[in-house]
Short mmCIF file of C-alpha atoms in Angstrom, two decimals:
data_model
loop_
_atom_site.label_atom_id
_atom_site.label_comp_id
_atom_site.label_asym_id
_atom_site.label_seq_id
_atom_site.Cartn_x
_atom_site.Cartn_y
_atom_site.Cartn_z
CA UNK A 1 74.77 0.39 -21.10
CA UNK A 2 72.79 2.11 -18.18
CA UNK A 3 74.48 4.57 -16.30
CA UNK A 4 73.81 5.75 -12.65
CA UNK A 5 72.07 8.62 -13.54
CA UNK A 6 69.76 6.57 -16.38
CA UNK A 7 66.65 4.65 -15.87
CA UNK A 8 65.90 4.20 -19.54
CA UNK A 9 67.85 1.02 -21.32
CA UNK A 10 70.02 1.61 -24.53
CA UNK A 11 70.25 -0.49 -27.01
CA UNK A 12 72.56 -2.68 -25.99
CA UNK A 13 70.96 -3.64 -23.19
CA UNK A 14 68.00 -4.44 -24.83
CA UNK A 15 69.51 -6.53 -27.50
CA UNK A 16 70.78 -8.51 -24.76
CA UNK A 17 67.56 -8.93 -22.88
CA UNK A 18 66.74 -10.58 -26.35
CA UNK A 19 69.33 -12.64 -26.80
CA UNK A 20 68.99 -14.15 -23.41
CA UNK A 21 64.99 -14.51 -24.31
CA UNK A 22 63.73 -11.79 -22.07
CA UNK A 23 61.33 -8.85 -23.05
CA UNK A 24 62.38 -6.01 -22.59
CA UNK A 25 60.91 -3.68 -19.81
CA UNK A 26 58.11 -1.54 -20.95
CA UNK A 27 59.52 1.76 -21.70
CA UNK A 28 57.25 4.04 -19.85
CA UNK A 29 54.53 3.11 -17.47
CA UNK A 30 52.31 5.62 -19.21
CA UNK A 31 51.82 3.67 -22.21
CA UNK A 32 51.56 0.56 -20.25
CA UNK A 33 48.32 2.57 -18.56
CA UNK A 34 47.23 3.17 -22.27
CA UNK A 35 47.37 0.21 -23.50
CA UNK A 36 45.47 -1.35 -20.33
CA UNK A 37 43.42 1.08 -20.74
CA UNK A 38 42.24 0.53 -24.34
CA UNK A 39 42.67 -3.42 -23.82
CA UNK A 40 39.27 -2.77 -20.84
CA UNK A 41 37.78 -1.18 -23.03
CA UNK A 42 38.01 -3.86 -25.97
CA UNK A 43 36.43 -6.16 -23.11
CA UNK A 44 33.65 -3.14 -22.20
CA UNK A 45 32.69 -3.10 -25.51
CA UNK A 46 32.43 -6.68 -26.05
CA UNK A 47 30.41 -7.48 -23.55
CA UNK A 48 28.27 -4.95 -24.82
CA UNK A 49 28.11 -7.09 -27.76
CA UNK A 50 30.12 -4.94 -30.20
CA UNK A 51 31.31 -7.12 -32.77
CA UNK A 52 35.24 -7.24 -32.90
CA UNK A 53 36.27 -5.35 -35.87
CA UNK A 54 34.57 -2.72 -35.16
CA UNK A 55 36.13 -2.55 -31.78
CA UNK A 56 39.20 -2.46 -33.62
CA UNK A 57 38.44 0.19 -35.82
CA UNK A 58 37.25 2.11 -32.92
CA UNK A 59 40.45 1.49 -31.05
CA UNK A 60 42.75 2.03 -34.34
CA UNK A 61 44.23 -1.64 -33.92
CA UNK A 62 44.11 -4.64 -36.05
CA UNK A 63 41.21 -6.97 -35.17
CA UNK A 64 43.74 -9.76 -34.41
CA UNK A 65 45.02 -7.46 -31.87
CA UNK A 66 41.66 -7.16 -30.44
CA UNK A 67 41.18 -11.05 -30.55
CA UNK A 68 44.49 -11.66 -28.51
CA UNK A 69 43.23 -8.72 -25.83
CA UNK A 70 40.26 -10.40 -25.52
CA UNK A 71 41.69 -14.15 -24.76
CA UNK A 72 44.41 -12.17 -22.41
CA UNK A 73 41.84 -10.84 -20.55
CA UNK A 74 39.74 -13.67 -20.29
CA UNK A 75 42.28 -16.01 -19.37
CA UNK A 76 42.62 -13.65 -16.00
CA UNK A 77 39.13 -13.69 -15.67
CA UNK A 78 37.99 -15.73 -12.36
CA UNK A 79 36.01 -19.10 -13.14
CA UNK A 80 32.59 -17.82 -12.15
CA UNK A 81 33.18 -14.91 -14.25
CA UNK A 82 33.75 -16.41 -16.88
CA UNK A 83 30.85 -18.54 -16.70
CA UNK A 84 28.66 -15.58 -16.17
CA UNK A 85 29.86 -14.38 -19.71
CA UNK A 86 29.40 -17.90 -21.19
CA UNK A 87 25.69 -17.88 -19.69
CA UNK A 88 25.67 -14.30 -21.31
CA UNK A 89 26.58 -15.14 -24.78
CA UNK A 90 24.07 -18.07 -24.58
CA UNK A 91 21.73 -15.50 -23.90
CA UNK A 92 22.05 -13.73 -26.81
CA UNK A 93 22.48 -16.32 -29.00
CA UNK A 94 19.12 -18.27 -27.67
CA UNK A 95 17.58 -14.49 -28.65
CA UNK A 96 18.88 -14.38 -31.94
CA UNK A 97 17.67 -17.96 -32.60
CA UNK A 98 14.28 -17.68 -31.31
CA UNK A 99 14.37 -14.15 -33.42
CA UNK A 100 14.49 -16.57 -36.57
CA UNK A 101 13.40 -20.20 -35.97
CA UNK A 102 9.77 -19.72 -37.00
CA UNK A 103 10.74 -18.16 -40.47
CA UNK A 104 13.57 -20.71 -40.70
CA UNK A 105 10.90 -23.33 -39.88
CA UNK A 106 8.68 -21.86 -42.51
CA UNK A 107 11.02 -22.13 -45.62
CA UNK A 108 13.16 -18.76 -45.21
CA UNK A 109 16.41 -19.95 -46.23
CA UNK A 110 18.48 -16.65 -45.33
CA UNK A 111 16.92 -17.17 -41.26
CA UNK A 112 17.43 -21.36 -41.87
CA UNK A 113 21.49 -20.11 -42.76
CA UNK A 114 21.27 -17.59 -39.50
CA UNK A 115 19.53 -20.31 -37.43
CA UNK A 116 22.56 -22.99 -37.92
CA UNK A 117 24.97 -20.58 -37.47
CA UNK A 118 23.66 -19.56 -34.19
CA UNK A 119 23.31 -23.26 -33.51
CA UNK A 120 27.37 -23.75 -34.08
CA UNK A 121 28.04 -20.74 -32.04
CA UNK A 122 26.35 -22.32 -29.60
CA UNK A 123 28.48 -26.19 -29.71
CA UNK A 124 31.43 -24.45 -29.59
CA UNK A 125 30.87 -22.30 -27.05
CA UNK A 126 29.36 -25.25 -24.92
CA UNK A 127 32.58 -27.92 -26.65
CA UNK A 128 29.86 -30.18 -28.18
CA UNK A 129 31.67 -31.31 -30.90
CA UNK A 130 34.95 -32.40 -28.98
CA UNK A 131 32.40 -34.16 -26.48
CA UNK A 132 30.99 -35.74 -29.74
CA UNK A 133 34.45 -36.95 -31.03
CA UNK A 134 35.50 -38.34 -27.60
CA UNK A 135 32.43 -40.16 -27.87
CA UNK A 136 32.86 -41.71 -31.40
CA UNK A 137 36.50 -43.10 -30.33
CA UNK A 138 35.22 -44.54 -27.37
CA UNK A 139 32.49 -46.18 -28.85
CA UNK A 140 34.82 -47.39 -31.41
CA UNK A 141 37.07 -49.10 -28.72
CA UNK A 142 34.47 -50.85 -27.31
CA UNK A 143 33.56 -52.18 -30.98
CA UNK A 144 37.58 -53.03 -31.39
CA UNK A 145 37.44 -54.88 -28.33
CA UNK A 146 34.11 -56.76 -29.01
CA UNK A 147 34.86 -57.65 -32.73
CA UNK A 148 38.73 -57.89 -32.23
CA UNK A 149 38.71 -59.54 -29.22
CA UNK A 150 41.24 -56.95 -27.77
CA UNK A 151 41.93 -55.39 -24.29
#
């Protein structure tokens, strides 16, 4: 129970805030400010292009961790922000493709592999293949309805 002269919950208290499906408050705004702190600079060193685990070993967290920084932080990222990263990573990807495509193009299997996995990178960063599967279903209803007679 808090007392007057206590700012800091005991355990009770926080058991409760459980129970009831609340989160506890964070225990001291210092760490808040660290962890804010080391979740912009998981999203610094991204955009830099620093691959995610070793963000995470830099940081001394799990990658996962990383990961769910990352999505927090672009979730509260404006629209056009966010679309300036998207054109960003298609930047880099379009330079890592054109870095292989003639070699792929000439028989070099290893830059063929790098060259399609650049290329799915790229459709699921852009959501080609969910536009490809709505299109499929609605092409099939139209076939339903010609064949079956339906709708």
């Amino acid at each position: 129970m808090m007392t007057a002269h206590s700012t800091t919950p005991d355990t009770a208290d926080l058991a409760a805030e459980y129970l009831l499906g609340d989160r506890p408050a964070p225990r001291s705004t210092p760490a808040r400010m660290a962890r804010a702190t080391r979740m912009q600079k998981a999203l610094q060193m991204r955009r830099a292009g620093v691959q995610v685990e070793a963000i995470a070993a830099h940081l001394k967290v799990h990658p996962r961790t990383v990961y769910s920084w990352l999505k927090d932080a672009i979730a509260a990222i404006p629209r056009e922000e966010a679309n300036e990263l998207r054109l960003l990573e298609l930047d880099r990807l379009d330079a890592i493709f054109r870095g292989h495509f003639a070699a792929a193009v000439n028989g070099d299997v290893r830059a063929a592999e790098m060259c399609l996995k650049v290329m799915e990178r790229r459709a699921r960063l852009l959501n080609l293949d969910a536009a490809h599967v709505a299109g499929l279903e609605q092409v099939g209803g139209l076939l339903d309805r010609l064949v079956l007679g339906e709708g």
